[in-house]
Short mmCIF file of C-alpha atoms in Angstrom, two decimals:
data_model
loop_
_atom_site.label_atom_id
_atom_site.label_comp_id
_atom_site.label_asym_id
_atom_site.label_seq_id
_atom_site.Cartn_x
_atom_site.Cartn_y
_atom_site.Cartn_z
CA UNK A 1 -20.48 1.84 0.96
CA UNK A 2 -23.41 1.79 -1.46
CA UNK A 3 -24.67 5.11 -0.05
CA UNK A 4 -21.27 6.75 -0.56
CA UNK A 5 -20.75 5.26 -4.04
CA UNK A 6 -21.43 8.61 -5.83
CA UNK A 7 -18.74 10.27 -3.72
CA UNK A 8 -16.34 7.40 -4.43
CA UNK A 9 -16.92 7.63 -8.17
CA UNK A 10 -16.50 11.41 -8.10
CA UNK A 11 -13.15 11.06 -6.33
CA UNK A 12 -11.85 8.32 -8.63
CA UNK A 13 -12.99 10.16 -11.76
CA UNK A 14 -11.22 13.33 -10.59
CA UNK A 15 -8.04 11.41 -9.80
CA UNK A 16 -8.19 9.68 -13.18
CA UNK A 17 -8.73 12.89 -15.17
CA UNK A 18 -6.04 14.87 -13.37
CA UNK A 19 -3.43 12.11 -13.14
CA UNK A 20 -3.83 11.17 -16.80
CA UNK A 21 -3.29 14.72 -17.98
CA UNK A 22 -0.34 15.30 -15.65
CA UNK A 23 1.61 12.42 -17.17
CA UNK A 24 0.56 13.48 -20.68
CA UNK A 25 1.85 16.98 -19.99
CA UNK A 26 5.18 15.62 -18.71
CA UNK A 27 5.50 13.55 -21.88
CA UNK A 28 4.81 16.71 -23.89
CA UNK A 29 7.48 18.58 -21.94
CA UNK A 30 10.01 15.82 -22.66
CA UNK A 31 9.12 15.87 -26.41
CA UNK A 32 9.29 12.08 -26.70
CA UNK A 33 5.86 11.23 -28.13
CA UNK A 34 4.10 12.11 -31.35
CA UNK A 35 2.08 15.29 -31.71
CA UNK A 36 -0.88 13.22 -32.89
CA UNK A 37 -0.81 11.29 -29.60
CA UNK A 38 -0.75 14.50 -27.55
CA UNK A 39 -3.53 16.05 -29.60
CA UNK A 40 -5.85 13.05 -29.58
CA UNK A 41 -5.63 12.28 -25.89
CA UNK A 42 -5.80 15.91 -24.83
CA UNK A 43 -9.21 15.95 -26.51
CA UNK A 44 -10.14 12.67 -24.77
CA UNK A 45 -9.07 13.96 -21.34
CA UNK A 46 -10.85 17.25 -21.94
CA UNK A 47 -14.11 15.41 -22.63
CA UNK A 48 -13.60 13.12 -19.65
CA UNK A 49 -12.93 16.10 -17.38
CA UNK A 50 -16.16 17.70 -18.59
CA UNK A 51 -17.99 14.45 -17.79
CA UNK A 52 -16.36 14.41 -14.35
CA UNK A 53 -17.48 17.97 -13.69
CA UNK A 54 -21.07 17.17 -14.71
CA UNK A 55 -21.04 14.09 -12.50
CA UNK A 56 -19.74 16.14 -9.58
CA UNK A 57 -22.46 18.75 -10.03
CA UNK A 58 -25.13 16.05 -10.03
CA UNK A 59 -23.93 13.59 -7.40
CA UNK A 60 -21.17 15.25 -5.32
CA UNK A 61 -22.16 18.91 -5.18
CA UNK A 62 -21.49 21.21 -2.25
CA UNK A 63 -24.97 20.79 -0.67
CA UNK A 64 -24.55 17.02 -0.77
CA UNK A 65 -21.06 17.17 0.73
CA UNK A 66 -22.28 19.57 3.44
CA UNK A 67 -24.92 17.01 4.44
CA UNK A 68 -22.15 14.78 5.83
CA UNK A 69 -21.22 16.04 9.28
CA UNK A 70 -17.68 14.64 9.35
CA UNK A 71 -16.46 16.38 6.18
CA UNK A 72 -14.68 19.74 6.34
CA UNK A 73 -17.33 22.20 5.17
CA UNK A 74 -14.77 25.01 4.88
CA UNK A 75 -13.39 23.32 1.77
CA UNK A 76 -16.47 21.82 0.10
CA UNK A 77 -17.24 25.06 -1.73
CA UNK A 78 -13.87 25.04 -3.53
CA UNK A 79 -14.22 21.66 -5.25
CA UNK A 80 -16.47 22.72 -8.13
CA UNK A 81 -14.70 26.02 -9.02
CA UNK A 82 -11.25 24.43 -8.98
CA UNK A 83 -12.35 21.47 -11.11
CA UNK A 84 -14.00 23.92 -13.52
CA UNK A 85 -10.77 25.94 -13.66
CA UNK A 86 -8.85 22.76 -14.53
CA UNK A 87 -11.36 22.03 -17.29
CA UNK A 88 -11.21 25.55 -18.75
CA UNK A 89 -7.40 25.67 -18.67
CA UNK A 90 -7.28 22.56 -20.83
CA UNK A 91 -8.88 24.56 -23.65
CA UNK A 92 -5.97 26.98 -24.34
CA UNK A 93 -3.52 24.11 -24.01
CA UNK A 94 -5.44 22.22 -26.68
CA UNK A 95 -5.62 25.34 -28.85
CA UNK A 96 -1.86 25.97 -28.71
CA UNK A 97 -1.23 22.27 -29.31
CA UNK A 98 -3.28 22.51 -32.50
CA UNK A 99 -1.40 25.62 -33.62
CA UNK A 100 2.06 24.28 -32.80
CA UNK A 101 3.09 22.09 -35.74
CA UNK A 102 6.40 21.29 -34.09
CA UNK A 103 5.00 19.80 -30.91
CA UNK A 104 6.15 16.35 -29.90
CA UNK A 105 9.06 14.24 -31.05
CA UNK A 106 8.23 14.66 -34.76
CA UNK A 107 8.52 18.45 -34.49
CA UNK A 108 11.76 18.02 -32.57
CA UNK A 109 13.16 15.87 -35.37
CA UNK A 110 12.10 18.37 -38.05
CA UNK A 111 13.72 21.23 -36.15
CA UNK A 112 16.93 19.23 -35.79
CA UNK A 113 16.99 18.44 -39.51
CA UNK A 114 16.50 22.10 -40.38
CA UNK A 115 19.22 23.12 -37.95
CA UNK A 116 16.76 25.18 -35.90
CA UNK A 117 15.92 25.20 -32.23
CA UNK A 118 12.60 23.97 -30.93
CA UNK A 119 11.93 27.24 -29.11
CA UNK A 120 8.90 29.21 -30.31
CA UNK A 121 6.33 31.54 -28.81
CA UNK A 122 3.52 29.03 -29.41
CA UNK A 123 5.51 26.30 -27.64
CA UNK A 124 6.06 28.56 -24.64
CA UNK A 125 2.37 29.47 -24.53
CA UNK A 126 1.42 25.79 -24.83
CA UNK A 127 3.68 24.70 -22.01
CA UNK A 128 2.60 27.62 -19.81
CA UNK A 129 -1.10 26.87 -20.33
CA UNK A 130 -0.47 23.19 -19.69
CA UNK A 131 1.47 24.08 -16.57
CA UNK A 132 -1.38 26.23 -15.30
CA UNK A 133 -3.83 23.38 -15.95
CA UNK A 134 -1.52 21.03 -14.05
CA UNK A 135 -1.40 23.43 -11.11
CA UNK A 136 -5.20 23.63 -11.11
CA UNK A 137 -5.36 19.82 -11.14
CA UNK A 138 -2.94 19.53 -8.22
CA UNK A 139 -4.95 22.16 -6.35
CA UNK A 140 -8.10 20.10 -6.96
CA UNK A 141 -6.43 17.04 -5.42
CA UNK A 142 -5.42 19.16 -2.42
CA UNK A 143 -9.00 20.41 -2.01
CA UNK A 144 -10.32 16.84 -2.10
CA UNK A 145 -7.79 15.83 0.52
CA UNK A 146 -8.77 18.72 2.79
CA UNK A 147 -12.47 17.89 2.42
CA UNK A 148 -12.07 14.26 3.43
CA UNK A 149 -9.18 14.52 5.89
CA UNK A 150 -11.43 14.68 9.01
CA UNK A 151 -12.19 10.99 8.43
CA UNK A 152 -8.62 10.17 9.44
CA UNK A 153 -8.10 9.15 13.08
CA UNK A 154 -5.22 11.54 13.90
CA UNK A 155 -3.50 14.73 12.67
CA UNK A 156 -0.75 12.64 11.06
CA UNK A 157 -3.45 10.50 9.46
CA UNK A 158 -5.04 13.66 8.05
CA UNK A 159 -1.77 14.67 6.40
CA UNK A 160 -1.38 11.17 4.97
CA UNK A 161 -4.95 11.33 3.68
CA UNK A 162 -4.21 14.51 1.74
CA UNK A 163 -1.03 12.94 0.36
CA UNK A 164 -2.91 9.81 -0.69
CA UNK A 165 -4.97 11.76 -3.25
CA UNK A 166 -1.83 12.90 -5.07
CA UNK A 167 -0.29 9.43 -5.13
CA UNK A 168 -3.56 7.77 -6.18
CA UNK A 169 -3.96 10.23 -9.07
CA UNK A 170 -0.42 9.45 -10.17
CA UNK A 171 -1.10 5.70 -10.07
CA UNK A 172 -4.60 5.62 -11.59
CA UNK A 173 -4.08 8.36 -14.15
CA UNK A 174 -0.50 7.36 -14.93
CA UNK A 175 -1.38 3.81 -15.84
CA UNK A 176 -4.21 5.05 -18.07
CA UNK A 177 -1.88 7.27 -20.10
CA UNK A 178 0.72 4.49 -20.17
CA UNK A 179 -1.85 2.07 -21.54
CA UNK A 180 -2.86 4.48 -24.31
CA UNK A 181 0.79 5.13 -25.07
CA UNK A 182 1.47 1.40 -25.40
CA UNK A 183 -1.49 1.12 -27.75
CA UNK A 184 -0.10 4.03 -29.81
CA UNK A 185 2.99 1.97 -30.63
CA UNK A 186 0.76 -0.08 -32.93
CA UNK A 187 0.37 3.10 -35.00
CA UNK A 188 4.00 4.27 -34.73
CA UNK A 189 6.11 1.15 -34.16
CA UNK A 190 9.34 3.05 -34.88
CA UNK A 191 8.84 5.25 -31.80
CA UNK A 192 11.51 4.97 -29.14
CA UNK A 193 10.74 2.83 -26.10
CA UNK A 194 11.92 5.62 -23.77
CA UNK A 195 8.49 7.28 -23.16
CA UNK A 196 6.83 3.93 -22.38
CA UNK A 197 9.65 2.99 -20.03
CA UNK A 198 9.36 6.38 -18.34
CA UNK A 199 5.57 6.22 -17.91
CA UNK A 200 5.73 2.62 -16.66
CA UNK A 201 8.40 3.61 -14.14
CA UNK A 202 6.15 6.44 -12.92
CA UNK A 203 3.31 3.97 -12.37
CA UNK A 204 5.58 1.54 -10.49
CA UNK A 205 6.86 4.34 -8.25
CA UNK A 206 3.29 5.45 -7.53
CA UNK A 207 2.24 1.90 -6.57
CA UNK A 208 5.25 1.52 -4.27
CA UNK A 209 4.41 4.87 -2.65
CA UNK A 210 0.82 3.71 -2.17
CA UNK A 211 2.05 0.57 -0.40
CA UNK A 212 4.32 2.57 1.90
CA UNK A 213 1.55 5.08 2.61
CA UNK A 214 -0.89 2.29 3.45
CA UNK A 215 1.60 0.69 5.84
CA UNK A 216 2.26 3.99 7.61
CA UNK A 217 -1.46 4.84 7.73
CA UNK A 218 -2.36 1.47 9.24
CA UNK A 219 0.36 1.90 11.87
CA UNK A 220 -0.93 5.36 12.76
CA UNK A 221 -4.59 4.30 12.75
CA UNK A 222 -4.26 1.22 14.95
CA UNK A 223 -3.60 2.93 18.33
CA UNK A 224 -6.12 5.66 17.62
CA UNK A 225 -8.74 3.13 16.60
CA UNK A 226 -8.31 1.03 19.73
CA UNK A 227 -8.41 4.15 21.92
CA UNK A 228 -11.57 5.36 20.19
CA UNK A 229 -13.14 1.95 20.61
CA UNK A 230 -12.28 1.96 24.33
CA UNK A 231 -13.79 5.42 24.84
CA UNK A 232 -16.86 4.36 22.87
CA UNK A 233 -17.31 1.25 24.98
CA UNK A 234 -16.89 3.23 28.22
CA UNK A 235 -19.41 5.83 27.04
CA UNK A 236 -21.87 3.11 26.07
CA UNK A 237 -21.50 1.39 29.45
CA UNK A 238 -22.01 4.69 31.28
CA UNK A 239 -25.09 5.47 29.22
CA UNK A 240 -26.59 2.05 29.91
CA UNK A 241 -25.85 2.32 33.62
CA UNK A 242 -27.38 5.78 34.03
CA UNK A 243 -30.36 5.40 31.71
CA UNK A 244 -33.64 4.13 33.12
CA UNK A 245 -34.80 0.79 31.85
CA UNK A 246 -37.74 1.35 29.52
CA UNK A 247 -40.85 -0.70 29.85
CA UNK A 248 -41.16 -3.41 27.23
CA UNK A 249 -43.36 -2.32 24.36
CA UNK A 250 -46.28 -4.48 23.45
CA UNK A 251 -46.59 -5.03 19.74
CA UNK A 252 -49.55 -6.55 18.02
CA UNK A 253 -47.50 -7.44 14.91
CA UNK A 254 -46.26 -11.03 14.76
CA UNK A 255 -42.53 -11.51 15.21
CA UNK A 256 -40.57 -12.38 12.11
CA UNK A 257 -39.34 -15.95 12.28
CA UNK A 258 -36.56 -17.24 10.06
CA UNK A 259 -37.61 -20.43 8.28
CA UNK A 260 -35.71 -23.52 9.29
CA UNK A 261 -32.86 -24.36 6.95
CA UNK A 262 -32.86 -20.95 5.25
CA UNK A 263 -29.32 -19.85 4.27
CA UNK A 264 -27.75 -16.86 5.99
CA UNK A 265 -26.42 -14.30 3.52
CA UNK A 266 -23.91 -11.71 4.75
CA UNK A 267 -21.92 -9.07 2.85
CA UNK A 268 -18.17 -9.15 2.49
CA UNK A 269 -16.39 -8.09 5.66
CA UNK A 270 -13.97 -5.20 5.76
CA UNK A 271 -11.15 -7.69 6.17
CA UNK A 272 -12.01 -9.43 2.92
CA UNK A 273 -12.37 -6.09 1.13
CA UNK A 274 -8.99 -5.06 2.52
CA UNK A 275 -7.32 -8.16 1.10
CA UNK A 276 -9.03 -7.58 -2.25
CA UNK A 277 -7.72 -4.04 -2.25
CA UNK A 278 -4.18 -5.29 -1.52
CA UNK A 279 -4.30 -7.87 -4.30
CA UNK A 280 -6.01 -5.72 -6.94
CA UNK A 281 -4.46 -2.38 -6.09
CA UNK A 282 -0.95 -3.35 -5.04
CA UNK A 283 0.26 -6.92 -5.55
CA UNK A 284 -0.92 -7.75 -9.07
CA UNK A 285 -0.25 -4.27 -10.57
CA UNK A 286 3.26 -4.25 -9.07
CA UNK A 287 4.16 -7.63 -10.55
CA UNK A 288 2.52 -6.88 -13.90
CA UNK A 289 4.09 -3.41 -13.98
CA UNK A 290 7.57 -4.87 -13.55
CA UNK A 291 6.83 -7.34 -16.34
CA UNK A 292 5.54 -4.48 -18.52
CA UNK A 293 8.75 -2.55 -17.99
CA UNK A 294 10.79 -5.59 -19.01
CA UNK A 295 8.66 -6.16 -22.13
CA UNK A 296 8.89 -2.49 -23.12
CA UNK A 297 12.64 -2.58 -22.75
CA UNK A 298 12.70 -5.54 -25.15
CA UNK A 299 10.38 -3.58 -27.52
CA UNK A 300 7.63 -6.16 -27.15
CA UNK A 301 5.02 -3.39 -27.19
CA UNK A 302 1.95 -5.49 -27.96
CA UNK A 303 2.52 -7.74 -24.94
CA UNK A 304 3.36 -4.73 -22.76
CA UNK A 305 0.10 -3.04 -23.78
CA UNK A 306 -1.86 -6.16 -22.83
CA UNK A 307 -0.28 -6.06 -19.39
CA UNK A 308 -1.14 -2.38 -19.05
CA UNK A 309 -4.78 -3.13 -19.85
CA UNK A 310 -4.85 -5.53 -16.89
CA UNK A 311 -3.13 -3.01 -14.63
CA UNK A 312 -5.69 -0.34 -15.54
CA UNK A 313 -8.61 -2.59 -14.56
CA UNK A 314 -6.98 -3.75 -11.32
CA UNK A 315 -5.79 -0.29 -10.29
CA UNK A 316 -9.22 1.26 -10.83
CA UNK A 317 -10.91 -1.58 -8.92
CA UNK A 318 -8.41 -1.26 -6.09
CA UNK A 319 -8.89 2.51 -5.87
CA UNK A 320 -12.69 2.18 -5.81
CA UNK A 321 -12.40 -0.37 -2.99
CA UNK A 322 -9.94 1.85 -1.11
CA UNK A 323 -12.11 4.95 -1.33
CA UNK A 324 -15.24 2.97 -0.52
CA UNK A 325 -13.67 1.56 2.63
CA UNK A 326 -12.34 4.99 3.59
CA UNK A 327 -15.73 6.65 3.21
CA UNK A 328 -17.60 3.84 4.97
CA UNK A 329 -17.10 5.72 8.25
CA UNK A 330 -19.30 8.57 7.03
#
């Protein structure tokens, strides 16, 4: 897992950048948050996407991905161009957001007071550019899924692997935007609770979908894993039976002897990591997310934001564990 850590971080960073912007764009489309919120965090996500692209070029480039035999090399060449396209499409969206003074809920209120509609050419261009960036982000998640799908044990498992990237981006990125939105209520306390309730509900749905996907994936993987283990054992037995017994090598180096009473240190097993992933990625975020939704409904935004901070940390830790365990078979 340590050897595949750069790949894990590249995946999680891509999911975080894309999922965060997708929810931000939906909030923009619904016109329920302030223009200042949209503008500030579009800049933040643009910078983070640029950082993700630089990280990918340094630690998860096509030559590095092609060095792993089990990855689909027909798709490794698309990762960098598609991520770059997502990054570049964020620029016109940011530009039109700067030009559009009636973006967000404040512009909607001004248009209503003036008796005018919210329709404008700049708004259309902003939403179109944001939609194109969203499509590029979704395409990037699809490319990642196609690259890593051969690690799944069956064709159905491959399809579930591709789907897992979309759901993970929705969970990891959604909770990040929700956390920033909850923090923004400290600046605009008069803002309606509807956008925070909506974003929290999106996160809860994503976590539930992750749980269902994990249950289905484990059911699909179990028979295939046991069959693969049986074939591997039979192949090993056949190899041992047909291979000549080599003569024992004589070594002049002294054999390493463990000192008496020395403690035995072993890493965490996959079972322990699996339980950590369930607790950090599913159980705690689901409970805290439900509590966050209740607090937001009662307009207790400061407490809800504190819960969202915890969910962000746990969701990211759970996703890193999940991707690390998935890539451990490389």
